[in-house]
XYZ file of C-alpha atoms in Angstrom:
259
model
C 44.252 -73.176 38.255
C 45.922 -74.304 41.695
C 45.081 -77.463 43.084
C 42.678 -76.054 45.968
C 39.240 -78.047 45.695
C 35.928 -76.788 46.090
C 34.356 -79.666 48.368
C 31.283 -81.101 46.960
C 30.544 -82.390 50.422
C 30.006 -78.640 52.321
C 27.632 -77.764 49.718
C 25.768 -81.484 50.515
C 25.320 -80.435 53.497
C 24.143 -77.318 53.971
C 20.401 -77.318 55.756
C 17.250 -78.994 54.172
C 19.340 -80.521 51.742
C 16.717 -83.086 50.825
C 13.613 -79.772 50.675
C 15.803 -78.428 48.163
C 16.523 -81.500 45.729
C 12.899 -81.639 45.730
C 11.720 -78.778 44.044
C 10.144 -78.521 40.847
C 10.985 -77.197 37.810
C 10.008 -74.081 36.962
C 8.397 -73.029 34.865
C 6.905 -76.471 34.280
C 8.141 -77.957 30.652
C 8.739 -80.907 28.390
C 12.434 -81.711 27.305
C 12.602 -79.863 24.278
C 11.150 -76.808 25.814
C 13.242 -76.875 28.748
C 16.355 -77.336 26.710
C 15.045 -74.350 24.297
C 14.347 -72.217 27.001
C 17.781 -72.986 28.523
C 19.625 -71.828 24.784
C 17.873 -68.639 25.347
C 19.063 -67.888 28.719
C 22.507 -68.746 27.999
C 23.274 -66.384 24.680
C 24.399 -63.743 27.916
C 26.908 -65.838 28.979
C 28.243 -66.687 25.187
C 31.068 -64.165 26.647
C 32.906 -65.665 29.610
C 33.653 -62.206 30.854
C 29.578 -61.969 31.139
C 29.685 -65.197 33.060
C 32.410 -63.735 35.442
C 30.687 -60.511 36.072
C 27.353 -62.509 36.489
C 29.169 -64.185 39.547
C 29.895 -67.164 37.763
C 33.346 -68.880 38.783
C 35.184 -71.622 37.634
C 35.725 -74.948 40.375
C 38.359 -77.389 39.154
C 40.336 -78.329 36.194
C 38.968 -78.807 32.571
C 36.902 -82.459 31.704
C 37.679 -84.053 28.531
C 33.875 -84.456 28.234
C 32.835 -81.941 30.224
C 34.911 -78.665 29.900
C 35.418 -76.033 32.551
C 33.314 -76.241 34.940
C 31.614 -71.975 36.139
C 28.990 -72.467 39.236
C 26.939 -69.699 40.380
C 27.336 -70.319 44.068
C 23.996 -68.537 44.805
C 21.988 -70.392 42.097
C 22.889 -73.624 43.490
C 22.156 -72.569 47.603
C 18.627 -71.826 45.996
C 17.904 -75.119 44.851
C 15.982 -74.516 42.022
C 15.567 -76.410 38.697
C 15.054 -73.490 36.486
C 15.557 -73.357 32.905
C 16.352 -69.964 31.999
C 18.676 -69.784 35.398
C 21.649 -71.847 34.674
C 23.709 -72.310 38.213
C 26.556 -74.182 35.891
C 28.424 -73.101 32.565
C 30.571 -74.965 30.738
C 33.439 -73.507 28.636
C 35.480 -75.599 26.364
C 38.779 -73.609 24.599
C 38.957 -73.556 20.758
C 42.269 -71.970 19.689
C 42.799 -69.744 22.523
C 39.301 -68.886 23.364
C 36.618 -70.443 25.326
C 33.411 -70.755 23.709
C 30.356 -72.011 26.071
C 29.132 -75.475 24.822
C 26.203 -75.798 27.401
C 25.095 -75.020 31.106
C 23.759 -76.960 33.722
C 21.766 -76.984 36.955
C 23.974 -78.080 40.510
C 21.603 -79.076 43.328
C 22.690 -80.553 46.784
C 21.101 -83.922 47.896
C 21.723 -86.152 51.004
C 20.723 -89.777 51.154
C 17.268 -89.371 52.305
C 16.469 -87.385 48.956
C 15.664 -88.630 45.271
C 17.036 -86.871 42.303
C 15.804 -83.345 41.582
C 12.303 -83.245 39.827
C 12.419 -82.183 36.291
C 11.183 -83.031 32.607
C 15.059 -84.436 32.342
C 15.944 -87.648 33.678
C 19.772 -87.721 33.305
C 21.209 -85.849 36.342
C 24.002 -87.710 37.906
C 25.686 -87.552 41.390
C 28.430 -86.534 43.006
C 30.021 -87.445 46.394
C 33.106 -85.805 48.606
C 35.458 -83.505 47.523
C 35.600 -82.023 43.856
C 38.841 -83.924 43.503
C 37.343 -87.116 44.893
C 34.423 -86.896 42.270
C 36.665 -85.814 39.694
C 39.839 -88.232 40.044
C 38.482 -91.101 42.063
C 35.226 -92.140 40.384
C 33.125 -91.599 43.008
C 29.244 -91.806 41.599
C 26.758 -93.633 42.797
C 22.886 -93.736 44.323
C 23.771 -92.692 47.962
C 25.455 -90.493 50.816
C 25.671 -86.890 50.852
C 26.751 -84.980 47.404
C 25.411 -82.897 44.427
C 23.051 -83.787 41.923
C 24.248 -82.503 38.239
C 23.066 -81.912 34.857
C 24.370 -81.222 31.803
C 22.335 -79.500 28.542
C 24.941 -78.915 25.564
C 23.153 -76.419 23.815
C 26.046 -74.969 21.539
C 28.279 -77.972 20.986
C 25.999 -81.107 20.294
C 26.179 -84.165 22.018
C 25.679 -87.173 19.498
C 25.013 -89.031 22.805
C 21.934 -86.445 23.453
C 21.315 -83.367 23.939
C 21.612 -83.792 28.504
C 23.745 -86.793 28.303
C 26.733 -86.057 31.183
C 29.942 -87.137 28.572
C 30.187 -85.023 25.381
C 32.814 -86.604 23.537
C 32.112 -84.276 20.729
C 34.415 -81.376 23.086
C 38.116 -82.593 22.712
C 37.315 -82.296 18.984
C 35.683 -79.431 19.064
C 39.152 -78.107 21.475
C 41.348 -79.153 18.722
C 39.464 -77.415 15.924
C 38.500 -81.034 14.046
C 34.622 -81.467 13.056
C 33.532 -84.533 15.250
C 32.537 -88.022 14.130
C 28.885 -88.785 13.842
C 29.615 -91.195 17.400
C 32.558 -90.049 19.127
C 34.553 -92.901 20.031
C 35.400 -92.286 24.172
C 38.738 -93.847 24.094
C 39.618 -91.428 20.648
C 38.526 -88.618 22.544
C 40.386 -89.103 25.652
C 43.769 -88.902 23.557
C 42.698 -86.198 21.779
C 41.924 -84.035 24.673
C 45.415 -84.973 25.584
C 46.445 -82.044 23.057
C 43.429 -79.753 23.603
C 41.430 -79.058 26.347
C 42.196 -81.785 29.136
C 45.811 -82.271 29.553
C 45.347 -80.419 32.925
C 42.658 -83.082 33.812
C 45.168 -85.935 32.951
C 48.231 -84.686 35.011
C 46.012 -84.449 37.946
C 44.413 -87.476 37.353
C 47.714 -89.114 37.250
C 48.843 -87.117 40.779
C 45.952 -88.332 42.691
C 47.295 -92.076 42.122
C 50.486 -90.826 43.031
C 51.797 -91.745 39.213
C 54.336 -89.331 37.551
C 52.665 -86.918 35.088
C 55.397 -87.610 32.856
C 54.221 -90.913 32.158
C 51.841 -89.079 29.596
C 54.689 -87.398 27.600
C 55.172 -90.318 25.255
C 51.198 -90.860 24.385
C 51.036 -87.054 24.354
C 54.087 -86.870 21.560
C 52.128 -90.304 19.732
C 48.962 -88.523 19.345
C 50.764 -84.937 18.075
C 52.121 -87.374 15.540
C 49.022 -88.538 14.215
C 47.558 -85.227 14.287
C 51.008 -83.739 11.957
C 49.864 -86.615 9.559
C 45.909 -84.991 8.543
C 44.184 -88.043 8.389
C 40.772 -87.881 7.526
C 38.443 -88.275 10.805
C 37.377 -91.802 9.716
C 40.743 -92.782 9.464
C 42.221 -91.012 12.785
C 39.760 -91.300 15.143
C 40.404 -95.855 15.272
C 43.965 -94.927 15.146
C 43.758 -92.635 18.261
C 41.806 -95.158 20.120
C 44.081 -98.381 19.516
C 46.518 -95.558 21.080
C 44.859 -94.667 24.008
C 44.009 -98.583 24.715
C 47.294 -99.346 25.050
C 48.674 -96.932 26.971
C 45.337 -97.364 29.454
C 46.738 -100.892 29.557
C 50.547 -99.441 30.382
C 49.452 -96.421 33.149
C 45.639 -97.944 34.175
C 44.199 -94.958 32.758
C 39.796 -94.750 32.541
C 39.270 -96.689 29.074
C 35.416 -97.308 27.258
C 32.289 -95.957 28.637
C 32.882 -94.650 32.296
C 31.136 -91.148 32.751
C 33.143 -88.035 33.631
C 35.967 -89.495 32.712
């Protein structure tokens, strides 16, 4: 993946921005059905070559809680909350191969409009460029972005089923079986050796830090892994890890979303 970002902010801005975040869901639905209804769709798109031919493409690097990120460019212009139209997929890699672990609906706002209407509360925005939102933390309740929401319908979220952070996925990446209540801090160093070290390097770029700064938490956590502790006994050992060395390089420790 090359370091050219989608922005976040053309899409924002694109007319009637606020008309759009507006619309219903549709069909109308309670949680559970929407997030049933949203399994169904998404079976087609189990195969990422399906995705891809569906005109699905992938924006950014991989999240350690989110996985690659596929948008459907024309789902998201619509601006519709639909459940059985997914304009987001998200692919985490399990030995080689990406397996989908849930979809998700993009919509543009502006600062005039509310979050999208739907039986789900827990969408969550995004300002400026991809790498801005990605890299620099930038959340929050106004200016221009994207509203986003997550439903992990094949990899479970302890955190719930729409909850933005699955901590469950670096686990899942490195072919362990998840704790019951993913530890964040764990999870970060674990995605250091599965699915996120891409996200990390860049991370560490866009604070002008040296990427190679990670090499010696990256070879601590392969140790721990050579070692086959039991879950309950790695998963404190990987966060005491990652604490310190978020104390060392300022890395994102604790509960901070998308991160």
């Amino acid at each position: 993946m090359t370091r050219a970002f989608v922005s976040l902010t053309m899409l924002a801005l694109c007319p009637s921005a606020a008309a759009l975040a507006q619309r219903a869901v549709r069909p109308p639905q309670d949680d559970h059905a929407f997030a049933d209804a949203a399994r169904v769709a998404a079976v087609e798109y189990q195969n990422r070559n399906a995705a891809i031919r569906a005109g699905y493409r992938r924006v950014g690097v991989s999240f350690p809680s989110m996985g690659e990120h596929w948008i459907q460019a024309r789902l998201v212009i619509r601006g519709t909350v639909d459940s059985t139209r997914p304009s987001l997929l998200s692919y985490v890699v399990v030995r080689g191969r990406p397996v989908l672990a849930g979809v998700g609906w993009v919509l543009t706002r502006d600062s005039a409009s509310g979050m999208p209407m739907s039986p789900v509360p827990e969408w969550h925005e995004h300002h400026g460029t991809l790498a801005e939102a990605s890299f620099g933390g930038m959340h929050g309740p106004s200016g221009s972005g994207v509203a986003v929401l997550h439903a992990w319908i094949n990899v479970p979220n302890p955190a719930g089923a729409f909850k933005t952070d699955n901590w469950a996925l670096p686990w899942v990446s490195a072919g362990l079986a998840p704790p019951a209540h993913p530890d964040p801090d764990a999870a970060r160093a674990l995605s250091l050796v599965s699915d996120g070290p891409d996200y990390w390097q860049e991370w560490m770029r866009w604070r002008e830090l040296d990427p190679g700064l990670l090499v010696p938490v990256t070879d601590s956590v392969r140790v721990l892994l050579a070692k086959e502790y039991s879950v309950t006994t790695l998963e404190p050992l990987l966060s005491s890890l990652w604490q310190h060395w978020a104390g060392q390089l300022g890395l994102p420790h604790g509960e901070m979303k998308g991160h």
